[in-house]
Short mmCIF file of N, CA, C and O in Angstrom, two decimals:
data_model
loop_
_atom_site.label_atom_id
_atom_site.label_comp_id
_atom_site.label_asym_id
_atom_site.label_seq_id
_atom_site.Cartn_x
_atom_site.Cartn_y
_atom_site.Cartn_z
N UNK A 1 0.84 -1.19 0.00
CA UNK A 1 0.00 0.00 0.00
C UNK A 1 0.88 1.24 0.00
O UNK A 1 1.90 1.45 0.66
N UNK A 2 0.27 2.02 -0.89
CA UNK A 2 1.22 3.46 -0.76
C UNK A 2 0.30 4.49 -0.32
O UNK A 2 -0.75 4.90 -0.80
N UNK A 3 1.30 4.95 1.24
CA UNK A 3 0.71 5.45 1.99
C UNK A 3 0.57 7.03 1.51
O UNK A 3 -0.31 7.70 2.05
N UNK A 4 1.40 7.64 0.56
CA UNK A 4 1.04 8.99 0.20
C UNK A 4 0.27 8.85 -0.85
O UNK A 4 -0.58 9.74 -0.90
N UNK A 5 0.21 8.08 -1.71
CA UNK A 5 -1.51 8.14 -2.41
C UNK A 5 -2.77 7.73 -1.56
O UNK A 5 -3.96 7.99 -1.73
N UNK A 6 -2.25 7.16 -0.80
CA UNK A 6 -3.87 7.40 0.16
C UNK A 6 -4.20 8.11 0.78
O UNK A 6 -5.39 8.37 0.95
N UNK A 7 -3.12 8.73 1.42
CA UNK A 7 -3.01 10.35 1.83
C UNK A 7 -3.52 11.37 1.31
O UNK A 7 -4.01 12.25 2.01
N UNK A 8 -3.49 11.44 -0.25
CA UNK A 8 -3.47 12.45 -0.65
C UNK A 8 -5.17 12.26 -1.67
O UNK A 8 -5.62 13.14 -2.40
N UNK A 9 -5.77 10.97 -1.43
CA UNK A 9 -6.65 10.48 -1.71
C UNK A 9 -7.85 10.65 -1.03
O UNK A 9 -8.95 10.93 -1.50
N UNK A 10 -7.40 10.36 0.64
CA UNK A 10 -8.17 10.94 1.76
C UNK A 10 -8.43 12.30 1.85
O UNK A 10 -9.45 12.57 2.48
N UNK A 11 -7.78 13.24 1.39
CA UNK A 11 -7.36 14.45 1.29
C UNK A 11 -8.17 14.87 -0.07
O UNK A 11 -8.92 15.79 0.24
N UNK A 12 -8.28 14.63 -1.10
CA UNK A 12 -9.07 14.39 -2.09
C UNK A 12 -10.15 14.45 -2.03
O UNK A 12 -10.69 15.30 -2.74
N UNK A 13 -10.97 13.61 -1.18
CA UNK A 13 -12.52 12.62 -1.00
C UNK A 13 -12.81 13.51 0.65
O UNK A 13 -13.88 13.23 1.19
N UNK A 14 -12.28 14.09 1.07
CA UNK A 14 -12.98 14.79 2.49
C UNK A 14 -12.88 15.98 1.97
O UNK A 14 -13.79 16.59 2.52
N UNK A 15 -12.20 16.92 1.06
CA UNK A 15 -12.30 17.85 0.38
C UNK A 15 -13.78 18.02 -0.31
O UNK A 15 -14.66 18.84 -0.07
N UNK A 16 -13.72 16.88 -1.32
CA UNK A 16 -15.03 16.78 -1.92
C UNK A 16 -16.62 16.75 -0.99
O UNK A 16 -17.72 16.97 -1.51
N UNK A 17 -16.37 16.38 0.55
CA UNK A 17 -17.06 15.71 1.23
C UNK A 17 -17.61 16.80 1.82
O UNK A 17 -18.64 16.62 2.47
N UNK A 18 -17.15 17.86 1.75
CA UNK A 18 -16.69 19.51 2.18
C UNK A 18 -16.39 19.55 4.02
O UNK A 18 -16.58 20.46 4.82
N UNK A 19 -15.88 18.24 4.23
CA UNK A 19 -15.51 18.34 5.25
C UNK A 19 -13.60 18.78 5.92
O UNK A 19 -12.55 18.45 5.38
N UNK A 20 -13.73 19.36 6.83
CA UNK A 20 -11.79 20.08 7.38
C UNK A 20 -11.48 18.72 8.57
O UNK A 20 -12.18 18.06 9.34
N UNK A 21 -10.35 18.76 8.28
CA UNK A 21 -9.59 17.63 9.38
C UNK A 21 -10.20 17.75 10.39
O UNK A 21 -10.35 16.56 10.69
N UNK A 22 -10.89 18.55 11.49
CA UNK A 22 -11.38 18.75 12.47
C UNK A 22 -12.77 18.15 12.33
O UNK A 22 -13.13 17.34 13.19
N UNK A 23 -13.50 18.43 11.41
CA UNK A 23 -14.68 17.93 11.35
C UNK A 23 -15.01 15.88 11.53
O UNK A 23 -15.73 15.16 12.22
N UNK A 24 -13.88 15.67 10.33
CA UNK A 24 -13.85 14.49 10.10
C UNK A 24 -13.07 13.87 11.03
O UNK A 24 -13.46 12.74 11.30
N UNK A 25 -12.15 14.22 11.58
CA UNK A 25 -11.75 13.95 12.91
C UNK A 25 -12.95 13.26 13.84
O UNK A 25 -13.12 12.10 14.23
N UNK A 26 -13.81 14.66 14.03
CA UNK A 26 -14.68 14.70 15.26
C UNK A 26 -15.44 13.56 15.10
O UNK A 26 -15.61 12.85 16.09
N UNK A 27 -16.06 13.14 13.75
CA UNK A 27 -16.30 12.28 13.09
C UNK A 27 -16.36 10.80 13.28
O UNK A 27 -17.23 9.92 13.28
N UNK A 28 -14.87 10.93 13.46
CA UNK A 28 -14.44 9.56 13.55
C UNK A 28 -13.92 9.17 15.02
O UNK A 28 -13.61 8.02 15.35
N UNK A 29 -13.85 10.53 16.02
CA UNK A 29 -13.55 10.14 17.76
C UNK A 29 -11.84 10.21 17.09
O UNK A 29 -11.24 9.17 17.35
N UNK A 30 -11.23 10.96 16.52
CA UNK A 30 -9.93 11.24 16.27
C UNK A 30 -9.68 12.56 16.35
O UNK A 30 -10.53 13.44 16.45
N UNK A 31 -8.41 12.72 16.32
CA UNK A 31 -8.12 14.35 16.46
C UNK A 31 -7.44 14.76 14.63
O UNK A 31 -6.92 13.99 13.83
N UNK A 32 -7.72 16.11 14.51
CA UNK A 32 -7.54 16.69 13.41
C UNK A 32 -6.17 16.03 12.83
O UNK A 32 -5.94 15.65 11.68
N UNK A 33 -5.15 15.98 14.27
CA UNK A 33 -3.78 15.83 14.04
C UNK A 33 -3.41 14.42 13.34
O UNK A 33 -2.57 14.14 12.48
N UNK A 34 -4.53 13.54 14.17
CA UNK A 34 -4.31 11.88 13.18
C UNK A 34 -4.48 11.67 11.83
O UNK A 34 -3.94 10.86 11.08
N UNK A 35 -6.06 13.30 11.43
CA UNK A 35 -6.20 13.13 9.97
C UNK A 35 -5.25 13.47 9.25
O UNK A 35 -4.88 12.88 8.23
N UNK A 36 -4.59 14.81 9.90
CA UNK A 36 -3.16 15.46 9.18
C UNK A 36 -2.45 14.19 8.85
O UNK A 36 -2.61 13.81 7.69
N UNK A 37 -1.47 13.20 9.84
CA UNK A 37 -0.55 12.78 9.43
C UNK A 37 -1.12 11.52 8.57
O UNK A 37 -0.28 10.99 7.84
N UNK A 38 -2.22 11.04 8.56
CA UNK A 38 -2.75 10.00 7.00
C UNK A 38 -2.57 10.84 6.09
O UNK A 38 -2.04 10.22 5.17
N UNK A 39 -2.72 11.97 5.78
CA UNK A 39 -2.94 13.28 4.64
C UNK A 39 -1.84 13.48 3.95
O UNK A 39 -1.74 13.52 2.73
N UNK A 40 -0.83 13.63 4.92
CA UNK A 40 0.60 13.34 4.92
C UNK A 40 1.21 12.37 4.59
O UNK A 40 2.31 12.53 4.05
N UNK A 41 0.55 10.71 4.85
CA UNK A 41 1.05 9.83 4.00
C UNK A 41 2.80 9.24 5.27
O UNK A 41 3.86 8.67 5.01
N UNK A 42 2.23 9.78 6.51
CA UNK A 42 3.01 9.53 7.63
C UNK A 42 2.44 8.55 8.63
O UNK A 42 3.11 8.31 9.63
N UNK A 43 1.50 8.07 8.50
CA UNK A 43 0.56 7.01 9.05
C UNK A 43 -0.49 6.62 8.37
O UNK A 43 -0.84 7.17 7.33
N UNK A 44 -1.13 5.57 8.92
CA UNK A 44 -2.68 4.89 7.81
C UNK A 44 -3.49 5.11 8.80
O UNK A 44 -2.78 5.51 9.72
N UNK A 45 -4.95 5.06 9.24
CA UNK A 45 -5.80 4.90 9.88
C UNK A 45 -5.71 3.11 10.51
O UNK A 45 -5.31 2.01 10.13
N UNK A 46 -6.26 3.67 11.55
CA UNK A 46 -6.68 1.65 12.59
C UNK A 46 -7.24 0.78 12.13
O UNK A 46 -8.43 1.00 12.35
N UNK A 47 -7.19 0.31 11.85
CA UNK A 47 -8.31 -1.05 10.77
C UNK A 47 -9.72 -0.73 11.53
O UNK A 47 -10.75 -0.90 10.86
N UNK A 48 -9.87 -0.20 13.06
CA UNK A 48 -11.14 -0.15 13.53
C UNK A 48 -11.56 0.95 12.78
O UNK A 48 -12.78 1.12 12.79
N UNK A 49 -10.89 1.76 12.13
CA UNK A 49 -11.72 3.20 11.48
C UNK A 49 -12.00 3.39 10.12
O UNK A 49 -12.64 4.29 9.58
N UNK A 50 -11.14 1.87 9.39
CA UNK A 50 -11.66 1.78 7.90
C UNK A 50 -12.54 2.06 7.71
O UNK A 50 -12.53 2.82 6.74
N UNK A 51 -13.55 1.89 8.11
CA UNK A 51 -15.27 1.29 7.54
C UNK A 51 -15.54 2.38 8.09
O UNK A 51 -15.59 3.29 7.25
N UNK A 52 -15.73 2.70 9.04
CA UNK A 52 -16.29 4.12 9.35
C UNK A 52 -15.36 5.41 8.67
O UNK A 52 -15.89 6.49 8.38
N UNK A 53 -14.32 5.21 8.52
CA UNK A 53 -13.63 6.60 7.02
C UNK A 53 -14.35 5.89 6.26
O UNK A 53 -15.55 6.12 6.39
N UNK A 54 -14.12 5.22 5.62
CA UNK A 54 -15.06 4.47 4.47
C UNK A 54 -16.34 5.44 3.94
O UNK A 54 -16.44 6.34 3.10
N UNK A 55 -17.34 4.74 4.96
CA UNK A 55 -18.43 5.63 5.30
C UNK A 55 -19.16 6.69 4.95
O UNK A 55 -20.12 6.98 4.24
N UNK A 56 -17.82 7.51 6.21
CA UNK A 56 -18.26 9.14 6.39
C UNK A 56 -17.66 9.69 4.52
O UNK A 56 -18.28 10.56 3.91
N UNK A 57 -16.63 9.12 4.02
CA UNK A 57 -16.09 9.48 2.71
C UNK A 57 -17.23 9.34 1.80
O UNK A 57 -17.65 10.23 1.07
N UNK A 58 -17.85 7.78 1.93
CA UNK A 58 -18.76 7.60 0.42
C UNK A 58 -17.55 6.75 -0.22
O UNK A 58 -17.08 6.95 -1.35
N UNK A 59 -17.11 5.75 0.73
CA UNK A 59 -16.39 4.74 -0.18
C UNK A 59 -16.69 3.25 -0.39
O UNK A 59 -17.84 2.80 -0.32
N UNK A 60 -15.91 2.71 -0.57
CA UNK A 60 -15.84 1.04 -0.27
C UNK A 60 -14.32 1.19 0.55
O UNK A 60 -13.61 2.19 0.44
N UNK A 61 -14.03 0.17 1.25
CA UNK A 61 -12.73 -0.23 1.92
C UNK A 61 -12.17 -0.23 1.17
O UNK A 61 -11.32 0.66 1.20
N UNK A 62 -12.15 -1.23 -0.18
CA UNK A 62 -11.23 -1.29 -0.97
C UNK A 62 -10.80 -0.13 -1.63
O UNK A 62 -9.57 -0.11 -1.61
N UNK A 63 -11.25 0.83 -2.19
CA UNK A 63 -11.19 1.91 -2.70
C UNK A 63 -9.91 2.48 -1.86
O UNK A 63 -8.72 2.61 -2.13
N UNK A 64 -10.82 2.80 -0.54
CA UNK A 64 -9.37 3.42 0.50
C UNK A 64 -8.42 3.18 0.32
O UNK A 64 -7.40 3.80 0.01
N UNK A 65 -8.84 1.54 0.62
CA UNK A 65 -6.99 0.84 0.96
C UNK A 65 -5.86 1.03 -0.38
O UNK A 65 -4.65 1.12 -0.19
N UNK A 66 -6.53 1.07 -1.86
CA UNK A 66 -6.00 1.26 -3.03
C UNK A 66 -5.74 2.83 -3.23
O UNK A 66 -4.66 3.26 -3.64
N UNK A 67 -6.67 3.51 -2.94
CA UNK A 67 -6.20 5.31 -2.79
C UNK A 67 -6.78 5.44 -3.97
O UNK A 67 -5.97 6.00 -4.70
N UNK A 68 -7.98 5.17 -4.67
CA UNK A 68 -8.72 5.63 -5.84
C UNK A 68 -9.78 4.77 -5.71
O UNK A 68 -9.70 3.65 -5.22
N UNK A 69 -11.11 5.49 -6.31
CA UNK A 69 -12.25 4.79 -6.79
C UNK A 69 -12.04 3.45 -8.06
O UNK A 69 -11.72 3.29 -9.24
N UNK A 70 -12.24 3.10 -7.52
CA UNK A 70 -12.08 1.35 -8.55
C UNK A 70 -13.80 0.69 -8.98
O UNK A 70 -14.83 1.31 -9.24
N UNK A 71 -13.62 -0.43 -8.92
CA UNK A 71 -14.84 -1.40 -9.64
C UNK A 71 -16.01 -1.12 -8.11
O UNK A 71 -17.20 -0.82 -8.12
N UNK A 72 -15.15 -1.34 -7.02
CA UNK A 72 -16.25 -1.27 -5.39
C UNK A 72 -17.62 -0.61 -5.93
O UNK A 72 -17.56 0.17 -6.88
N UNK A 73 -18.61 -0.86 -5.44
CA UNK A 73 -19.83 0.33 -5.46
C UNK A 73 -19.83 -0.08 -3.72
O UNK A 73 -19.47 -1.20 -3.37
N UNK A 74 -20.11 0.59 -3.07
CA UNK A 74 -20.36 1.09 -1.42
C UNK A 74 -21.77 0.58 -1.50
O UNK A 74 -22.80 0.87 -2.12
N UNK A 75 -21.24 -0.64 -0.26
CA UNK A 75 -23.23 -1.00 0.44
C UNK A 75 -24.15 0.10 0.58
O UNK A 75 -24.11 1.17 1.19
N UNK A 76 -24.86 -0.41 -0.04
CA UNK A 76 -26.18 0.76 0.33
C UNK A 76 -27.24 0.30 1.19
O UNK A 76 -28.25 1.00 1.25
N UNK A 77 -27.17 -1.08 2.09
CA UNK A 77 -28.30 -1.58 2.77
C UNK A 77 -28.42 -0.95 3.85
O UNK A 77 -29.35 -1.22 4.62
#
């Protein structure tokens, strides 16, 4: 996994989301500073917060974990 395209992917997709590190932070029970350094491509998120970034983004996991929209369509049940 390359952690600065997902960085900069996350960064991408919460932009679009019109949400600020703080928001999506709050979001997720994280601080702005954890979103910074994924953004940064200096850490990944907890496997407990995939699915919920997932989520709050409008993704699939897989999508994340790859750092682009792919074939995934996101559960809608």
């Amino acid at each position: 996994m390359d952690q600065e395209k997902i960085g900069a992917f996350i960064t991408e997709c919460r932009k679009q989301a019109g949400l600020t590190q703080a928001a999506l932070g709050e979001q997720l029970g994280i601080t702005d500073r954890a979103v910074s350094k994924w953004e940064r491509g200096a850490g990944f998120p907890d496997i407990s917060l995939l699915e919920p970034l997932a989520d709050t983004l409008d993704l699939g996991v897989l999508d994340l974990l790859r750092g682009e929209r792919g074939m995934e369509e996101k559960n809608t049940e």
